[in-house]
């Protein structure tokens, strides 16, 4: 472990890592790969999904039905609803089932086992395709999710007690696609993406446009049967937004490039001309004082990068992703203070965070933490958030399983531009 840390700290920045591009956006941001000091990579092309064909006239409903139809018989996939907040403009009625839907694990979360219910939430009605996205032009839905890189899941993450077939890629990719399409987001931010071409071929016919930025030295490329490096991806709905500018950055720790990246995009609402900035990142993993310090340095670099890109001050800003940090860790307060942002889910949990966004069992124990966030500044108002699955929905084997594709839980919200 120390060798990897020292290697990352010693790597020198060999070129400026911020690259701005205008329309049209290429599907892939290329980054300089920095070789490991301990092994030889076996880099492969992203071709493992060539068997999955999507017609040019595919629709969201047809792909959702295909996902269900091609999965083997088994437990139904987890589905959730949105809590919609009342406001002076939104006089929606209360939904008495909100409290039951907000249950959280009792055995592992201490005081958070009974989350505070907001005073006036309403929940969208249940359906097979829950909650259509906001129709107002000044409101958009954003979803962020660490989808669990396939190479890491099979060869590295040491999950324990998974149901048979959980990590079978031909089935797991259908669960990933189903989860994304089910909630019909306008902006999609993904982490640990090592099958970008699969997502791109499925989402482009539905009107999305995507960009991808791989990690400079992805651990995936050192694993057997990998599909190339993992990284972050950002998709947006073309009929709703114009892309003004996009860029990516390899995050720095003490002015040295690390192995984590960030994607930035400035979007303009076609109907109104309103603009907002969105960014996604995946900070360094693992626990420990040194790792927490390195994450905090990455948080400072993310903040400086987004500010330099114009993603602060008077412009609406959303920053989301897997920060690999619990709410009490320094990097969270660093990002909040430097970018003047708050968490979308704090509106649901009375200024606290969601009780968990990942729940897994590995060889060294069970982990139930909040690591994923959607941050926004004062120029955006949260109109709804996607509920977390209950402990019963998660199931005794925890995540991933045959009902859910990743060890992290997708979070989403509807944001209104003020």
Short mmCIF file of C-alpha atoms in Angstrom, two decimals:
data_model
loop_
_atom_site.label_atom_id
_atom_site.label_comp_id
_atom_site.label_asym_id
_atom_site.label_seq_id
_atom_site.Cartn_x
_atom_site.Cartn_y
_atom_site.Cartn_z
CA UNK A 1 0.00 0.00 0.00
CA UNK A 2 2.79 2.45 0.91
CA UNK A 3 4.43 1.85 -2.46
CA UNK A 4 1.30 2.98 -4.27
CA UNK A 5 0.97 6.09 -2.10
CA UNK A 6 4.60 7.07 -2.63
CA UNK A 7 4.27 6.45 -6.35
CA UNK A 8 1.30 8.79 -6.58
CA UNK A 9 2.98 11.49 -4.53
CA UNK A 10 6.20 11.31 -6.61
CA UNK A 11 4.55 11.52 -10.04
CA UNK A 12 5.40 14.84 -11.72
CA UNK A 13 2.91 16.90 -13.73
CA UNK A 14 4.28 16.77 -17.27
CA UNK A 15 1.71 19.00 -18.88
CA UNK A 16 -1.13 21.31 -18.00
CA UNK A 17 -4.11 19.07 -17.41
CA UNK A 18 -6.97 21.45 -18.07
CA UNK A 19 -8.19 21.18 -21.64
CA UNK A 20 -11.09 23.30 -22.82
CA UNK A 21 -13.01 22.32 -25.91
CA UNK A 22 -15.81 23.84 -27.89
CA UNK A 23 -18.57 22.12 -29.84
CA UNK A 24 -18.50 19.39 -30.94
CA UNK A 25 -17.38 17.44 -27.90
CA UNK A 26 -15.46 14.26 -28.44
CA UNK A 27 -16.66 11.24 -26.54
CA UNK A 28 -13.31 10.72 -24.85
CA UNK A 29 -10.95 13.07 -23.03
CA UNK A 30 -7.47 11.66 -23.37
CA UNK A 31 -5.14 11.95 -20.41
CA UNK A 32 -1.47 11.15 -20.07
CA UNK A 33 -1.02 7.67 -18.59
CA UNK A 34 1.58 7.45 -15.85
CA UNK A 35 2.99 3.97 -15.46
CA UNK A 36 2.94 2.10 -12.18
CA UNK A 37 6.25 1.36 -10.46
CA UNK A 38 5.07 -2.12 -9.53
CA UNK A 39 3.53 -3.83 -12.55
CA UNK A 40 3.09 -3.75 -16.30
CA UNK A 41 -0.34 -2.72 -17.55
CA UNK A 42 -2.32 -4.80 -20.00
CA UNK A 43 -4.36 -2.05 -21.62
CA UNK A 44 -7.30 -3.22 -23.71
CA UNK A 45 -9.74 -1.41 -25.95
CA UNK A 46 -13.32 -0.82 -24.82
CA UNK A 47 -14.83 -3.54 -27.03
CA UNK A 48 -16.46 -6.04 -24.67
CA UNK A 49 -19.98 -4.80 -25.49
CA UNK A 50 -19.85 -5.21 -29.25
CA UNK A 51 -22.53 -7.91 -28.91
CA UNK A 52 -25.06 -5.42 -27.51
CA UNK A 53 -26.77 -3.73 -30.43
CA UNK A 54 -29.02 -0.70 -30.06
CA UNK A 55 -31.03 0.55 -33.00
CA UNK A 56 -31.06 4.21 -33.98
CA UNK A 57 -34.79 4.41 -33.19
CA UNK A 58 -34.53 2.89 -29.74
CA UNK A 59 -36.65 4.53 -27.05
CA UNK A 60 -36.33 4.73 -23.30
CA UNK A 61 -39.32 2.46 -22.79
CA UNK A 62 -38.04 -0.13 -25.25
CA UNK A 63 -34.64 -0.24 -23.54
CA UNK A 64 -36.22 -0.51 -20.10
CA UNK A 65 -38.38 -3.38 -21.31
CA UNK A 66 -35.35 -5.01 -22.92
CA UNK A 67 -33.43 -4.82 -19.64
CA UNK A 68 -36.23 -6.59 -17.80
CA UNK A 69 -36.86 -9.07 -20.59
CA UNK A 70 -33.25 -10.17 -20.97
CA UNK A 71 -32.54 -10.60 -17.27
CA UNK A 72 -33.06 -14.14 -15.97
CA UNK A 73 -36.02 -14.78 -13.65
CA UNK A 74 -35.27 -13.64 -10.14
CA UNK A 75 -36.03 -10.98 -7.56
CA UNK A 76 -37.36 -7.73 -8.98
CA UNK A 77 -35.01 -4.81 -9.38
CA UNK A 78 -35.05 -2.14 -6.69
CA UNK A 79 -37.20 0.87 -7.59
CA UNK A 80 -37.60 4.08 -5.64
CA UNK A 81 -39.53 7.34 -5.64
CA UNK A 82 -38.76 11.01 -5.21
CA UNK A 83 -39.61 13.18 -2.23
CA UNK A 84 -41.00 16.45 -3.59
CA UNK A 85 -40.68 19.45 -1.29
CA UNK A 86 -43.49 21.89 -0.79
CA UNK A 87 -42.88 25.53 -1.51
CA UNK A 88 -44.97 28.61 -2.03
CA UNK A 89 -45.04 27.81 -5.71
CA UNK A 90 -45.64 24.08 -5.23
CA UNK A 91 -48.79 23.26 -3.27
CA UNK A 92 -48.55 19.50 -3.63
CA UNK A 93 -50.36 17.39 -1.08
CA UNK A 94 -48.63 15.45 1.67
CA UNK A 95 -48.06 11.74 1.12
CA UNK A 96 -48.55 9.75 4.32
CA UNK A 97 -46.21 6.99 3.14
CA UNK A 98 -43.16 9.26 3.17
CA UNK A 99 -42.01 8.17 6.62
CA UNK A 100 -42.11 4.48 5.81
CA UNK A 101 -40.14 5.05 2.62
CA UNK A 102 -37.44 6.93 4.51
CA UNK A 103 -36.44 4.08 6.78
CA UNK A 104 -32.72 3.44 7.16
CA UNK A 105 -30.58 0.66 8.62
CA UNK A 106 -31.01 0.45 12.37
CA UNK A 107 -28.12 -1.74 13.41
CA UNK A 108 -25.18 0.23 12.01
CA UNK A 109 -26.07 3.91 11.99
CA UNK A 110 -26.56 4.89 15.62
CA UNK A 111 -28.47 8.14 15.95
CA UNK A 112 -29.13 8.21 12.21
CA UNK A 113 -31.33 5.11 12.35
CA UNK A 114 -34.40 7.37 12.47
CA UNK A 115 -33.83 10.14 9.93
CA UNK A 116 -35.71 13.37 10.41
CA UNK A 117 -38.58 13.72 7.95
CA UNK A 118 -38.94 17.15 6.34
CA UNK A 119 -42.01 19.08 7.41
CA UNK A 120 -43.80 19.08 4.07
CA UNK A 121 -42.54 16.35 1.75
CA UNK A 122 -44.65 14.67 -0.88
CA UNK A 123 -43.71 11.51 -2.74
CA UNK A 124 -44.39 10.83 -6.37
CA UNK A 125 -46.89 8.05 -6.92
CA UNK A 126 -45.56 4.57 -7.52
CA UNK A 127 -45.44 3.26 -11.05
CA UNK A 128 -43.38 0.88 -13.13
CA UNK A 129 -41.44 3.86 -14.49
CA UNK A 130 -41.29 6.24 -11.50
CA UNK A 131 -41.63 10.01 -11.70
CA UNK A 132 -41.14 11.76 -15.00
CA UNK A 133 -38.50 14.53 -14.91
CA UNK A 134 -39.51 18.15 -14.31
CA UNK A 135 -41.22 19.75 -17.28
CA UNK A 136 -40.41 23.36 -16.36
CA UNK A 137 -37.61 24.81 -18.44
CA UNK A 138 -35.79 26.26 -15.42
CA UNK A 139 -35.65 22.88 -13.62
CA UNK A 140 -33.53 19.84 -14.40
CA UNK A 141 -32.88 16.40 -12.94
CA UNK A 142 -29.33 15.27 -12.19
CA UNK A 143 -28.24 11.75 -11.21
CA UNK A 144 -24.82 10.68 -9.94
CA UNK A 145 -23.67 7.11 -9.44
CA UNK A 146 -20.51 5.11 -8.92
CA UNK A 147 -21.51 2.19 -11.14
CA UNK A 148 -18.66 -0.11 -9.93
CA UNK A 149 -16.02 -0.83 -12.56
CA UNK A 150 -16.42 -4.38 -13.79
CA UNK A 151 -12.71 -5.21 -13.67
CA UNK A 152 -12.47 -4.01 -10.07
CA UNK A 153 -15.63 -5.83 -9.06
CA UNK A 154 -14.42 -9.18 -10.35
CA UNK A 155 -10.68 -9.04 -9.70
CA UNK A 156 -10.08 -6.56 -6.91
CA UNK A 157 -12.90 -5.60 -4.53
CA UNK A 158 -13.12 -8.90 -2.63
CA UNK A 159 -16.88 -8.92 -2.13
CA UNK A 160 -18.18 -11.64 0.18
CA UNK A 161 -21.47 -13.53 0.06
CA UNK A 162 -22.74 -12.24 -3.27
CA UNK A 163 -25.61 -14.19 -4.85
CA UNK A 164 -24.51 -16.31 -7.80
CA UNK A 165 -24.45 -14.31 -11.02
CA UNK A 166 -24.23 -10.89 -9.37
CA UNK A 167 -21.05 -9.92 -11.23
CA UNK A 168 -21.92 -11.51 -14.59
CA UNK A 169 -21.34 -8.55 -16.89
CA UNK A 170 -23.91 -9.46 -19.56
CA UNK A 171 -26.57 -9.20 -16.86
CA UNK A 172 -25.08 -6.51 -14.65
CA UNK A 173 -24.87 -4.05 -17.54
CA UNK A 174 -28.65 -4.40 -17.95
CA UNK A 175 -29.17 -3.54 -14.28
CA UNK A 176 -26.90 -0.50 -14.65
CA UNK A 177 -28.76 0.72 -17.73
CA UNK A 178 -32.14 0.10 -16.09
CA UNK A 179 -31.23 2.13 -13.00
CA UNK A 180 -30.08 5.10 -15.09
CA UNK A 181 -33.04 5.12 -17.47
CA UNK A 182 -35.64 4.47 -14.78
CA UNK A 183 -35.25 7.93 -13.26
CA UNK A 184 -34.97 9.71 -16.62
CA UNK A 185 -32.29 12.28 -15.67
CA UNK A 186 -31.41 15.31 -17.76
CA UNK A 187 -27.77 15.20 -16.60
CA UNK A 188 -25.97 11.95 -15.73
CA UNK A 189 -22.69 11.86 -13.80
CA UNK A 190 -20.97 8.49 -13.43
CA UNK A 191 -17.83 7.20 -11.74
CA UNK A 192 -15.83 3.97 -12.13
CA UNK A 193 -16.89 3.75 -15.75
CA UNK A 194 -14.88 1.10 -17.59
CA UNK A 195 -17.55 0.36 -20.23
CA UNK A 196 -18.16 3.84 -21.61
CA UNK A 197 -18.90 2.61 -25.14
CA UNK A 198 -21.79 0.52 -23.84
CA UNK A 199 -23.36 3.49 -22.07
CA UNK A 200 -22.70 5.77 -25.01
CA UNK A 201 -24.31 3.45 -27.57
CA UNK A 202 -27.40 3.13 -25.35
CA UNK A 203 -27.79 6.80 -24.41
CA UNK A 204 -26.96 8.54 -27.70
CA UNK A 205 -30.10 7.21 -29.48
CA UNK A 206 -32.14 8.60 -26.57
CA UNK A 207 -30.85 12.11 -27.17
CA UNK A 208 -27.91 12.26 -24.76
CA UNK A 209 -24.40 13.37 -25.48
CA UNK A 210 -21.52 12.13 -23.36
CA UNK A 211 -17.90 12.82 -22.47
CA UNK A 212 -15.46 10.52 -20.70
CA UNK A 213 -12.21 11.12 -18.86
CA UNK A 214 -10.14 8.11 -17.84
CA UNK A 215 -7.85 7.96 -14.83
CA UNK A 216 -4.21 8.44 -15.86
CA UNK A 217 -3.18 5.14 -14.29
CA UNK A 218 -6.41 3.26 -13.77
CA UNK A 219 -6.07 0.15 -11.59
CA UNK A 220 -8.34 -1.64 -14.05
CA UNK A 221 -5.63 -1.92 -16.68
CA UNK A 222 -3.53 -4.15 -14.41
CA UNK A 223 -6.32 -6.67 -13.95
CA UNK A 224 -7.19 -9.72 -16.03
CA UNK A 225 -9.86 -9.40 -18.70
CA UNK A 226 -10.10 -5.65 -18.27
CA UNK A 227 -11.99 -3.47 -20.73
CA UNK A 228 -9.59 -0.56 -20.54
CA UNK A 229 -9.21 2.17 -17.89
CA UNK A 230 -12.02 3.40 -15.69
CA UNK A 231 -12.88 7.03 -15.19
CA UNK A 232 -15.68 9.58 -14.95
CA UNK A 233 -18.41 10.21 -17.51
CA UNK A 234 -20.92 13.02 -17.94
CA UNK A 235 -24.00 12.89 -20.18
CA UNK A 236 -26.53 15.65 -20.87
CA UNK A 237 -29.81 15.79 -22.78
CA UNK A 238 -29.19 17.55 -26.10
CA UNK A 239 -32.77 18.66 -26.70
CA UNK A 240 -32.75 20.55 -23.40
CA UNK A 241 -29.21 21.95 -23.22
CA UNK A 242 -26.50 23.42 -25.41
CA UNK A 243 -22.94 22.75 -24.35
CA UNK A 244 -21.02 26.02 -23.99
CA UNK A 245 -17.68 24.61 -22.83
CA UNK A 246 -16.28 21.43 -21.32
CA UNK A 247 -12.96 20.45 -19.83
CA UNK A 248 -11.30 17.83 -17.66
CA UNK A 249 -8.50 17.84 -15.13
CA UNK A 250 -6.19 15.36 -13.48
CA UNK A 251 -6.43 16.41 -9.84
CA UNK A 252 -3.27 17.47 -8.04
CA UNK A 253 -2.00 16.77 -4.53
CA UNK A 254 0.67 19.25 -3.41
CA UNK A 255 1.06 20.31 -7.06
CA UNK A 256 1.68 16.73 -8.21
CA UNK A 257 -0.78 14.91 -10.45
CA UNK A 258 -2.75 12.19 -8.71
CA UNK A 259 -4.74 9.36 -10.26
CA UNK A 260 -8.16 11.02 -9.94
CA UNK A 261 -9.96 13.23 -12.43
CA UNK A 262 -12.74 15.79 -12.69
CA UNK A 263 -15.02 16.71 -15.60
CA UNK A 264 -16.53 20.19 -15.93
CA UNK A 265 -19.27 21.38 -18.30
CA UNK A 266 -21.14 24.64 -18.71
CA UNK A 267 -24.62 24.10 -20.11
CA UNK A 268 -27.18 26.54 -21.45
CA UNK A 269 -30.92 25.85 -21.23
CA UNK A 270 -32.20 26.05 -24.79
CA UNK A 271 -35.64 27.35 -23.86
CA UNK A 272 -34.46 30.23 -21.68
CA UNK A 273 -30.75 30.81 -22.24
CA UNK A 274 -30.07 30.27 -18.52
CA UNK A 275 -26.66 28.79 -17.89
CA UNK A 276 -25.32 26.56 -15.15
CA UNK A 277 -22.13 24.64 -14.43
CA UNK A 278 -21.91 20.96 -13.58
CA UNK A 279 -18.92 18.87 -12.55
CA UNK A 280 -18.27 15.33 -11.44
CA UNK A 281 -15.31 13.69 -9.74
CA UNK A 282 -14.18 10.57 -7.90
CA UNK A 283 -11.69 11.24 -5.13
CA UNK A 284 -9.07 8.90 -3.76
CA UNK A 285 -10.35 5.81 -1.94
CA UNK A 286 -9.46 4.05 1.33
CA UNK A 287 -9.32 5.19 4.92
CA UNK A 288 -6.52 6.56 7.08
CA UNK A 289 -5.07 9.92 8.10
CA UNK A 290 -2.75 10.23 5.10
CA UNK A 291 -5.50 9.28 2.66
CA UNK A 292 -7.90 11.78 4.23
CA UNK A 293 -5.23 14.48 3.91
CA UNK A 294 -4.71 13.61 0.25
CA UNK A 295 -8.45 13.77 -0.39
CA UNK A 296 -8.57 17.18 1.25
CA UNK A 297 -5.83 18.39 -1.09
CA UNK A 298 -7.82 17.01 -4.02
CA UNK A 299 -10.87 18.87 -2.72
CA UNK A 300 -8.87 22.11 -2.70
CA UNK A 301 -7.75 21.42 -6.27
CA UNK A 302 -11.31 20.66 -7.42
CA UNK A 303 -12.47 23.93 -5.85
CA UNK A 304 -9.70 25.95 -7.52
CA UNK A 305 -10.32 24.25 -10.86
CA UNK A 306 -14.06 24.90 -10.85
CA UNK A 307 -13.55 28.50 -9.79
CA UNK A 308 -11.05 28.98 -12.64
CA UNK A 309 -13.59 27.48 -15.05
CA UNK A 310 -16.20 30.02 -13.95
CA UNK A 311 -18.15 27.56 -11.83
CA UNK A 312 -18.61 29.78 -8.83
CA UNK A 313 -19.78 33.18 -7.76
CA UNK A 314 -22.80 34.33 -9.75
CA UNK A 315 -23.32 31.15 -11.81
CA UNK A 316 -25.38 28.16 -10.69
CA UNK A 317 -23.06 25.24 -9.88
CA UNK A 318 -23.57 21.54 -9.23
CA UNK A 319 -20.69 19.32 -8.10
CA UNK A 320 -21.41 15.65 -7.60
CA UNK A 321 -19.70 12.29 -7.42
CA UNK A 322 -18.04 9.77 -5.15
CA UNK A 323 -15.88 11.72 -2.70
CA UNK A 324 -14.85 8.63 -0.72
CA UNK A 325 -15.30 10.71 2.44
CA UNK A 326 -17.85 10.56 5.24
CA UNK A 327 -19.60 13.86 6.08
CA UNK A 328 -17.27 14.62 8.99
CA UNK A 329 -14.09 14.39 6.89
CA UNK A 330 -12.19 17.61 6.17
CA UNK A 331 -12.59 17.46 2.39
CA UNK A 332 -16.37 17.85 2.68
CA UNK A 333 -16.12 21.06 4.70
CA UNK A 334 -13.33 22.26 2.41
CA UNK A 335 -15.51 21.91 -0.68
CA UNK A 336 -18.53 23.44 1.02
CA UNK A 337 -16.63 26.48 2.25
CA UNK A 338 -14.47 27.14 -0.82
CA UNK A 339 -17.31 26.78 -3.33
CA UNK A 340 -20.13 28.03 -1.06
CA UNK A 341 -22.19 24.90 -1.71
CA UNK A 342 -24.47 22.67 0.31
CA UNK A 343 -25.69 19.10 -0.08
CA UNK A 344 -29.00 18.49 -1.84
CA UNK A 345 -29.84 15.67 0.57
CA UNK A 346 -29.43 17.90 3.62
CA UNK A 347 -32.85 19.31 2.77
CA UNK A 348 -34.35 15.87 3.38
CA UNK A 349 -32.35 15.07 6.51
CA UNK A 350 -32.70 18.37 8.39
CA UNK A 351 -29.25 19.72 7.44
CA UNK A 352 -27.65 16.29 7.94
CA UNK A 353 -26.54 13.88 5.20
CA UNK A 354 -28.14 10.70 3.91
CA UNK A 355 -27.44 7.83 6.36
CA UNK A 356 -25.62 5.81 3.68
CA UNK A 357 -24.85 5.75 -0.03
CA UNK A 358 -22.81 2.53 -0.07
CA UNK A 359 -23.40 -0.75 1.76
CA UNK A 360 -21.21 -3.76 1.09
CA UNK A 361 -19.52 -6.76 2.65
CA UNK A 362 -15.87 -7.41 1.85
CA UNK A 363 -13.38 -9.90 3.18
CA UNK A 364 -12.35 -7.53 5.96
CA UNK A 365 -15.85 -6.58 7.11
CA UNK A 366 -19.13 -4.81 6.42
CA UNK A 367 -19.15 -1.18 5.29
CA UNK A 368 -22.11 1.19 5.45
CA UNK A 369 -21.16 4.82 4.78
CA UNK A 370 -22.17 8.05 3.10
CA UNK A 371 -19.55 8.76 0.42
CA UNK A 372 -21.57 10.19 -2.49
CA UNK A 373 -22.93 13.73 -2.68
CA UNK A 374 -24.71 16.28 -4.85
CA UNK A 375 -23.51 19.78 -3.91
CA UNK A 376 -25.15 22.95 -5.24
CA UNK A 377 -24.75 26.66 -4.65
CA UNK A 378 -27.30 29.31 -3.69
CA UNK A 379 -28.37 29.89 -7.28
CA UNK A 380 -30.11 26.50 -7.37
CA UNK A 381 -33.03 25.28 -5.28
CA UNK A 382 -33.73 21.61 -4.54
CA UNK A 383 -37.27 20.65 -5.52
CA UNK A 384 -37.04 16.89 -4.96
CA UNK A 385 -34.60 14.12 -4.09
CA UNK A 386 -34.56 10.41 -4.85
CA UNK A 387 -35.20 8.27 -1.79
CA UNK A 388 -32.64 5.73 -0.67
CA UNK A 389 -33.52 2.04 -0.74
CA UNK A 390 -34.58 0.67 2.61
CA UNK A 391 -32.57 -1.91 4.53
CA UNK A 392 -35.11 -4.52 3.43
CA UNK A 393 -34.62 -3.55 -0.22
CA UNK A 394 -30.84 -3.68 0.11
CA UNK A 395 -31.12 -7.24 1.39
CA UNK A 396 -29.02 -9.40 3.71
CA UNK A 397 -26.15 -9.90 1.25
CA UNK A 398 -25.89 -6.10 0.88
CA UNK A 399 -24.68 -4.60 -2.41
CA UNK A 400 -24.20 -5.39 -5.22
CA UNK A 401 -26.75 -8.18 -5.70
CA UNK A 402 -29.27 -9.47 -8.21
CA UNK A 403 -31.57 -6.53 -7.48
CA UNK A 404 -28.95 -3.78 -7.72
CA UNK A 405 -25.87 -3.45 -9.91
CA UNK A 406 -23.37 -1.55 -7.75
CA UNK A 407 -22.10 -1.33 -4.20
CA UNK A 408 -22.91 2.39 -4.35
CA UNK A 409 -26.44 3.77 -4.59
CA UNK A 410 -27.44 6.24 -7.29
CA UNK A 411 -28.62 9.56 -5.86
CA UNK A 412 -30.57 12.16 -7.80
CA UNK A 413 -32.47 15.40 -7.38
CA UNK A 414 -34.44 18.02 -9.27
CA UNK A 415 -32.84 21.46 -9.20
CA UNK A 416 -34.45 24.77 -10.14
CA UNK A 417 -32.36 27.64 -11.46
CA UNK A 418 -33.28 30.73 -9.46
#
